[in-house]
Amino acid sequence: AILALAFWIQVLFKHPQATSGTIYQHTAMLPFNPLSLDGDQNYVLALLPLAVGMLVFPTLDEAQQGILAWPRPVVVEPTDLKWQYREWSLTEAGLREGRWWNLVTYMFLHRDSTHLYQNLCSIAASGQAVHKNFGMAGLYAAFFLSGAAAGANRRGRLWQVRAQIAGSKPRLPESIGDWVPERLQSIVEAGIDKVAHEVARSSAPILTEISSEMGASGGACGVMGCSLGLALESLLGMVSTSLRLRSDAVALSPSLHGTDSLFATLVVLDCAVFLEREWKLFSGQDGLTGVAHAGHLTGFMVGAGLLAVIRLGQRLATEVPRR
């Protein structure tokens, strides 16, 4: 018990953000392709309702300060949000009580203006291809379904906190090997691992219970996952077209797919880096981070899965008439 208490104190002092009681989300931003807009303002107009919806909610930082950082119409005053934000954010208690609407409202709350700005930029950059292929309805469906699924993933949050607490275990200094036998080091490390996993198992449910989540990055990651699928489709289509034209002895213009292939490649590379980093943080390799990496990964997978379901449905719909 003493070792467990000492370990928990070490975790909190090493990662002070773990005590805040608020887990806010942030996400990566895909490369923005301004040439794909082709002067069409429909995409910008499609994003406006979502951006306005987020801006009319004060940030948690504004709520704590009791004043808006810049004047704008809001649905709730900062002084009121200070005491009510847990009713709008995502909490385990809220889900148990059946407040299903929190799976949507939590996406409109943000920690501070930087958190809000990052998510708006991420959605704007990631949503170009989704809007181009599926319109405004498809963009919003990917965002809200992915965000709601990310919020509903209770088990993922518990796994993340458990892994991060276990990953915050203290390490023996490397210099100890000069005067402590290797066998004794192994015994001490095994004891630390056992205590760390026991503390993680028992305290993870408590930490998730007192925490609240806010931020649109679960939905933004869903849009990103859908964009990754579209980018892979684009690259495969370009390769297929190139091979077909070469087999037909037709010269392929370098500018035919140059810009699209470049940005599709950048999207794939950026997503790969993003997923590698999120998995590393989710699995606790950097200890407690105070960020909902489980929500990021869940949203991303749901967004990619939605595209797969749509393509499968389209393929089945075209095969039925043939039969």
Short mmCIF file of C-alpha atoms in Angstrom, two decimals:
data_model
loop_
_atom_site.label_atom_id
_atom_site.label_comp_id
_atom_site.label_asym_id
_atom_site.label_seq_id
_atom_site.Cartn_x
_atom_site.Cartn_y
_atom_site.Cartn_z
CA ALA A 1 0.00 0.00 0.00
CA ILE A 2 2.86 2.38 0.84
CA LEU A 3 4.59 1.60 -2.45
CA ALA A 4 1.33 2.18 -4.34
CA LEU A 5 0.78 5.54 -2.62
CA ALA A 6 4.35 6.63 -3.33
CA PHE A 7 4.00 5.61 -6.95
CA TRP A 8 0.73 7.55 -7.35
CA ILE A 9 2.26 10.68 -5.79
CA GLN A 10 5.21 10.36 -8.18
CA VAL A 11 2.84 10.16 -11.14
CA LEU A 12 0.94 13.27 -10.13
CA PHE A 13 4.06 15.34 -9.53
CA LYS A 14 5.69 14.12 -12.72
CA HIS A 15 2.52 14.79 -14.76
CA PRO A 16 0.65 17.66 -13.07
CA GLN A 17 -1.84 17.91 -15.95
CA ALA A 18 -3.29 14.59 -14.80
CA THR A 19 -4.93 16.35 -11.83
CA SER A 20 -6.82 18.92 -13.85
CA GLY A 21 -9.95 16.78 -14.19
CA THR A 22 -10.39 17.85 -17.82
CA ILE A 23 -9.15 15.87 -20.78
CA TYR A 24 -9.14 18.04 -23.87
CA GLN A 25 -8.40 16.84 -27.36
CA HIS A 26 -6.07 18.09 -30.03
CA THR A 27 -5.23 16.70 -33.42
CA ALA A 28 -2.86 16.92 -36.34
CA MET A 29 -3.66 19.00 -39.41
CA LEU A 30 -3.53 17.62 -42.92
CA PRO A 31 -1.86 19.65 -45.69
CA PHE A 32 -4.26 22.21 -47.15
CA ASN A 33 -4.65 22.22 -50.94
CA PRO A 34 -5.96 25.65 -52.00
CA LEU A 35 -5.89 24.67 -55.69
CA SER A 36 -8.61 22.08 -55.10
CA LEU A 37 -11.14 24.78 -54.29
CA ASP A 38 -11.13 25.98 -57.90
CA GLY A 39 -12.64 29.31 -56.84
CA ASP A 40 -15.73 27.55 -55.48
CA GLN A 41 -16.97 29.02 -52.20
CA ASN A 42 -19.31 26.14 -51.43
CA TYR A 43 -16.78 24.43 -49.20
CA VAL A 44 -16.16 27.55 -47.13
CA LEU A 45 -19.89 28.13 -46.80
CA ALA A 46 -20.39 24.50 -45.76
CA LEU A 47 -17.92 24.95 -42.89
CA LEU A 48 -19.50 28.17 -41.59
CA PRO A 49 -22.35 26.59 -39.53
CA LEU A 50 -19.90 24.28 -37.78
CA ALA A 51 -17.43 27.09 -37.08
CA VAL A 52 -20.19 29.37 -35.78
CA GLY A 53 -21.51 26.57 -33.60
CA MET A 54 -18.13 26.25 -31.91
CA LEU A 55 -17.53 29.98 -31.58
CA VAL A 56 -20.83 30.64 -29.77
CA PHE A 57 -19.60 28.53 -26.86
CA PRO A 58 -17.09 30.21 -24.53
CA THR A 59 -13.90 28.28 -23.97
CA LEU A 60 -13.15 26.84 -20.55
CA ASP A 61 -10.37 29.39 -20.17
CA GLU A 62 -12.89 32.21 -20.78
CA ALA A 63 -15.24 30.60 -18.28
CA GLN A 64 -12.53 30.57 -15.63
CA GLN A 65 -11.68 34.20 -16.38
CA GLY A 66 -15.37 35.14 -16.36
CA ILE A 67 -15.07 37.22 -19.56
CA LEU A 68 -14.88 36.59 -23.29
CA ALA A 69 -11.47 36.97 -24.92
CA TRP A 70 -13.16 38.89 -27.74
CA PRO A 71 -16.78 40.11 -28.00
CA ARG A 72 -19.18 37.71 -29.76
CA PRO A 73 -22.68 36.31 -29.26
CA VAL A 74 -22.68 33.19 -27.06
CA VAL A 75 -25.34 30.70 -26.00
CA VAL A 76 -24.16 30.72 -22.39
CA GLU A 77 -22.31 33.36 -20.42
CA PRO A 78 -18.74 32.53 -19.34
CA THR A 79 -19.64 32.96 -15.67
CA ASP A 80 -22.45 30.42 -16.05
CA LEU A 81 -20.35 27.96 -18.05
CA LYS A 82 -17.80 27.90 -15.25
CA TRP A 83 -20.30 25.99 -13.12
CA GLN A 84 -22.20 24.20 -15.90
CA TYR A 85 -19.47 22.95 -18.21
CA ARG A 86 -19.69 19.36 -16.89
CA GLU A 87 -23.32 19.32 -18.04
CA TRP A 88 -22.15 20.07 -21.59
CA SER A 89 -18.88 18.13 -21.62
CA LEU A 90 -18.49 14.35 -21.78
CA THR A 91 -18.36 12.56 -18.43
CA GLU A 92 -18.83 8.98 -17.33
CA ALA A 93 -21.60 10.08 -14.98
CA GLY A 94 -23.40 11.86 -17.81
CA LEU A 95 -23.32 8.77 -20.00
CA ARG A 96 -24.62 6.58 -17.17
CA GLU A 97 -27.45 9.04 -16.54
CA GLY A 98 -28.48 8.86 -20.19
CA ARG A 99 -27.36 12.32 -21.28
CA TRP A 100 -26.70 11.05 -24.81
CA TRP A 101 -26.66 14.60 -26.18
CA ASN A 102 -23.31 15.10 -24.46
CA LEU A 103 -21.87 12.94 -27.26
CA VAL A 104 -22.52 15.97 -29.48
CA THR A 105 -22.26 18.97 -27.14
CA TYR A 106 -18.78 18.05 -25.90
CA MET A 107 -17.44 18.64 -29.40
CA PHE A 108 -18.39 22.32 -29.21
CA LEU A 109 -16.50 23.00 -25.96
CA HIS A 110 -12.78 23.75 -25.97
CA ARG A 111 -10.10 24.33 -23.40
CA ASP A 112 -8.85 27.66 -24.80
CA SER A 113 -8.65 29.63 -28.02
CA THR A 114 -5.60 27.69 -29.21
CA HIS A 115 -7.44 24.40 -28.75
CA LEU A 116 -10.41 25.79 -30.70
CA TYR A 117 -8.22 27.21 -33.46
CA GLN A 118 -6.34 23.94 -33.93
CA ASN A 119 -9.53 21.94 -34.31
CA LEU A 120 -11.11 24.42 -36.73
CA CYS A 121 -7.98 24.41 -38.89
CA SER A 122 -7.82 20.62 -38.78
CA ILE A 123 -11.43 20.25 -39.89
CA ALA A 124 -10.97 22.84 -42.66
CA ALA A 125 -7.85 21.14 -44.02
CA SER A 126 -9.08 17.56 -43.63
CA GLY A 127 -12.57 18.10 -45.00
CA GLN A 128 -11.78 19.27 -48.53
CA ALA A 129 -11.79 15.85 -50.14
CA VAL A 130 -14.76 14.67 -48.09
CA HIS A 131 -16.85 17.66 -49.14
CA LYS A 132 -15.78 17.30 -52.77
CA ASN A 133 -16.90 13.66 -52.88
CA PHE A 134 -19.92 13.63 -50.58
CA GLY A 135 -21.01 17.24 -50.18
CA MET A 136 -21.98 19.08 -47.01
CA ALA A 137 -24.16 16.23 -45.72
CA GLY A 138 -21.31 13.73 -46.05
CA LEU A 139 -18.83 16.07 -44.35
CA TYR A 140 -21.12 16.64 -41.37
CA ALA A 141 -22.06 12.97 -41.15
CA ALA A 142 -18.40 11.95 -40.97
CA PHE A 143 -17.69 14.61 -38.34
CA PHE A 144 -20.61 13.95 -36.01
CA LEU A 145 -20.67 10.16 -36.29
CA SER A 146 -16.92 9.92 -35.67
CA GLY A 147 -17.06 12.38 -32.79
CA ALA A 148 -19.98 10.60 -31.15
CA ALA A 149 -18.26 7.22 -31.54
CA ALA A 150 -15.06 8.64 -30.03
CA GLY A 151 -17.04 9.91 -27.05
CA ALA A 152 -18.89 6.63 -26.60
CA ASN A 153 -15.68 4.57 -26.43
CA ARG A 154 -15.53 4.20 -22.65
CA ARG A 155 -13.35 1.12 -22.78
CA GLY A 156 -10.79 2.91 -24.95
CA ARG A 157 -10.52 5.75 -22.44
CA LEU A 158 -10.05 3.27 -19.60
CA TRP A 159 -7.36 1.38 -21.52
CA GLN A 160 -5.55 4.62 -22.29
CA VAL A 161 -5.50 5.85 -18.69
CA ARG A 162 -4.45 2.43 -17.43
CA ALA A 163 -1.60 2.21 -19.94
CA GLN A 164 -0.46 5.77 -19.26
CA ILE A 165 -0.41 5.32 -15.49
CA ALA A 166 1.59 2.11 -15.88
CA GLY A 167 3.89 3.93 -18.30
CA SER A 168 4.56 6.61 -15.71
CA LYS A 169 6.40 4.22 -13.42
CA PRO A 170 9.74 5.46 -12.06
CA ARG A 171 12.89 4.19 -13.73
CA LEU A 172 16.04 3.05 -12.03
CA PRO A 173 18.97 5.36 -12.83
CA GLU A 174 21.43 3.91 -15.33
CA SER A 175 24.34 4.61 -12.98
CA ILE A 176 22.91 2.13 -10.48
CA GLY A 177 24.35 -0.70 -12.52
CA ASP A 178 27.85 0.25 -11.40
CA TRP A 179 27.26 -0.80 -7.80
CA VAL A 180 24.03 -2.86 -7.69
CA PRO A 181 24.06 -6.48 -8.89
CA GLU A 182 22.05 -7.14 -12.05
CA ARG A 183 19.91 -9.76 -10.32
CA LEU A 184 18.91 -7.30 -7.62
CA GLN A 185 18.06 -4.73 -10.30
CA SER A 186 15.79 -7.25 -11.99
CA ILE A 187 14.00 -7.97 -8.73
CA VAL A 188 13.46 -4.26 -8.01
CA GLU A 189 12.25 -3.58 -11.55
CA ALA A 190 9.84 -6.51 -11.36
CA GLY A 191 8.48 -5.12 -8.09
CA ILE A 192 8.03 -1.67 -9.63
CA ASP A 193 6.24 -3.17 -12.63
CA LYS A 194 3.89 -5.13 -10.38
CA VAL A 195 3.05 -2.07 -8.27
CA ALA A 196 2.62 0.09 -11.38
CA HIS A 197 0.14 -2.32 -12.99
CA GLU A 198 -1.78 -2.73 -9.75
CA VAL A 199 -2.01 1.03 -9.26
CA ALA A 200 -3.06 1.45 -12.89
CA ARG A 201 -5.75 -1.21 -12.59
CA SER A 202 -7.25 0.24 -9.43
CA SER A 203 -6.89 3.97 -10.11
CA ALA A 204 -7.73 4.19 -13.82
CA PRO A 205 -11.52 3.91 -13.21
CA ILE A 206 -11.29 6.67 -10.59
CA LEU A 207 -9.39 9.01 -12.89
CA THR A 208 -11.77 8.47 -15.80
CA GLU A 209 -14.71 9.03 -13.47
CA ILE A 210 -13.56 12.47 -12.30
CA SER A 211 -12.40 13.55 -15.76
CA SER A 212 -14.41 15.32 -18.43
CA GLU A 213 -13.71 15.44 -22.15
CA MET A 214 -14.20 18.32 -24.52
CA GLY A 215 -13.06 19.19 -28.02
CA ALA A 216 -13.94 18.51 -31.64
CA SER A 217 -10.85 16.50 -32.52
CA GLY A 218 -12.62 13.14 -32.33
CA GLY A 219 -14.81 14.31 -35.20
CA ALA A 220 -11.88 16.03 -36.91
CA CYS A 221 -9.92 12.77 -36.80
CA GLY A 222 -12.91 11.02 -38.36
CA VAL A 223 -12.84 13.48 -41.25
CA MET A 224 -9.09 12.87 -41.46
CA GLY A 225 -9.60 9.10 -41.62
CA CYS A 226 -12.13 9.51 -44.41
CA SER A 227 -9.69 11.81 -46.22
CA LEU A 228 -6.97 9.17 -45.93
CA GLY A 229 -9.21 6.64 -47.63
CA LEU A 230 -10.01 9.09 -50.42
CA ALA A 231 -6.32 9.91 -50.84
CA LEU A 232 -5.46 6.23 -51.18
CA GLU A 233 -8.25 5.85 -53.73
CA SER A 234 -6.88 8.82 -55.64
CA LEU A 235 -3.34 7.46 -55.69
CA LEU A 236 -4.47 4.00 -56.78
CA GLY A 237 -6.61 5.55 -59.49
CA MET A 238 -3.68 7.60 -60.77
CA VAL A 239 -1.39 4.58 -60.84
CA SER A 240 -4.04 2.55 -62.66
CA THR A 241 -4.60 5.33 -65.21
CA SER A 242 -0.87 5.76 -65.76
CA LEU A 243 -0.34 2.04 -66.36
CA ARG A 244 -3.31 1.86 -68.73
CA LEU A 245 -2.13 4.86 -70.77
CA ARG A 246 1.37 3.45 -70.99
CA SER A 247 0.06 0.10 -72.19
CA ASP A 248 -1.92 1.99 -74.84
CA ALA A 249 1.23 3.96 -75.81
CA VAL A 250 -0.43 7.26 -74.86
CA ALA A 251 1.81 10.01 -73.51
CA LEU A 252 0.82 11.06 -69.99
CA SER A 253 0.95 14.79 -69.32
CA PRO A 254 3.09 15.57 -66.22
CA SER A 255 0.53 18.12 -65.10
CA LEU A 256 -2.46 15.78 -65.49
CA HIS A 257 -2.47 14.60 -61.91
CA GLY A 258 0.59 16.38 -60.53
CA THR A 259 -1.06 18.56 -57.89
CA ASP A 260 -3.62 15.97 -56.81
CA SER A 261 -1.02 13.22 -56.49
CA LEU A 262 1.27 15.48 -54.49
CA PHE A 263 -1.36 16.38 -51.93
CA ALA A 264 -2.72 12.83 -51.80
CA THR A 265 0.79 11.62 -50.99
CA LEU A 266 1.20 14.29 -48.32
CA VAL A 267 -2.12 13.26 -46.76
CA VAL A 268 -1.03 9.62 -46.57
CA LEU A 269 2.35 10.51 -45.05
CA ASP A 270 0.83 12.94 -42.56
CA CYS A 271 -1.76 10.39 -41.46
CA ALA A 272 0.92 7.74 -41.01
CA VAL A 273 2.95 10.04 -38.76
CA PHE A 274 -0.18 11.05 -36.87
CA LEU A 275 -1.27 7.44 -36.24
CA GLU A 276 2.22 6.39 -35.12
CA ARG A 277 2.39 9.27 -32.65
CA GLU A 278 -1.13 8.75 -31.32
CA TRP A 279 -0.58 5.04 -30.75
CA LYS A 280 2.65 5.76 -28.91
CA LEU A 281 0.91 8.25 -26.62
CA PHE A 282 -2.18 6.04 -26.20
CA SER A 283 -0.05 3.08 -25.11
CA GLY A 284 1.56 5.14 -22.33
CA GLN A 285 5.09 5.47 -23.66
CA ASP A 286 5.10 9.13 -22.56
CA GLY A 287 3.04 8.64 -19.40
CA LEU A 288 -0.05 10.70 -18.67
CA THR A 289 -0.67 13.37 -21.30
CA GLY A 290 -4.11 14.75 -20.43
CA VAL A 291 -5.21 14.28 -24.06
CA ALA A 292 -7.88 11.85 -25.32
CA HIS A 293 -5.75 9.79 -27.69
CA ALA A 294 -8.30 6.98 -27.53
CA GLY A 295 -10.85 9.42 -28.96
CA HIS A 296 -8.45 10.42 -31.73
CA LEU A 297 -7.82 6.83 -32.79
CA THR A 298 -11.48 5.86 -32.48
CA GLY A 299 -12.65 8.83 -34.54
CA PHE A 300 -10.03 8.13 -37.20
CA MET A 301 -11.03 4.49 -37.54
CA VAL A 302 -14.73 5.33 -37.67
CA GLY A 303 -14.14 7.91 -40.42
CA ALA A 304 -12.16 5.44 -42.48
CA GLY A 305 -14.75 2.75 -41.79
CA LEU A 306 -17.59 4.99 -42.96
CA LEU A 307 -15.86 5.44 -46.31
CA ALA A 308 -15.37 1.67 -46.60
CA VAL A 309 -19.07 1.08 -45.87
CA ILE A 310 -20.12 3.68 -48.45
CA ARG A 311 -17.89 2.18 -51.14
CA LEU A 312 -19.13 -1.32 -50.33
CA GLY A 313 -22.72 -0.14 -50.56
CA GLN A 314 -22.05 1.56 -53.89
CA ARG A 315 -20.43 -1.56 -55.25
CA LEU A 316 -23.29 -3.78 -54.14
CA ALA A 317 -25.80 -1.34 -55.61
CA THR A 318 -24.12 -1.53 -59.02
CA GLU A 319 -23.85 -5.32 -58.96
CA VAL A 320 -27.53 -5.94 -58.15
CA PRO A 321 -28.93 -4.66 -61.50
CA ARG A 322 -26.40 -6.80 -63.39
CA ARG A 323 -27.76 -9.93 -61.75
#
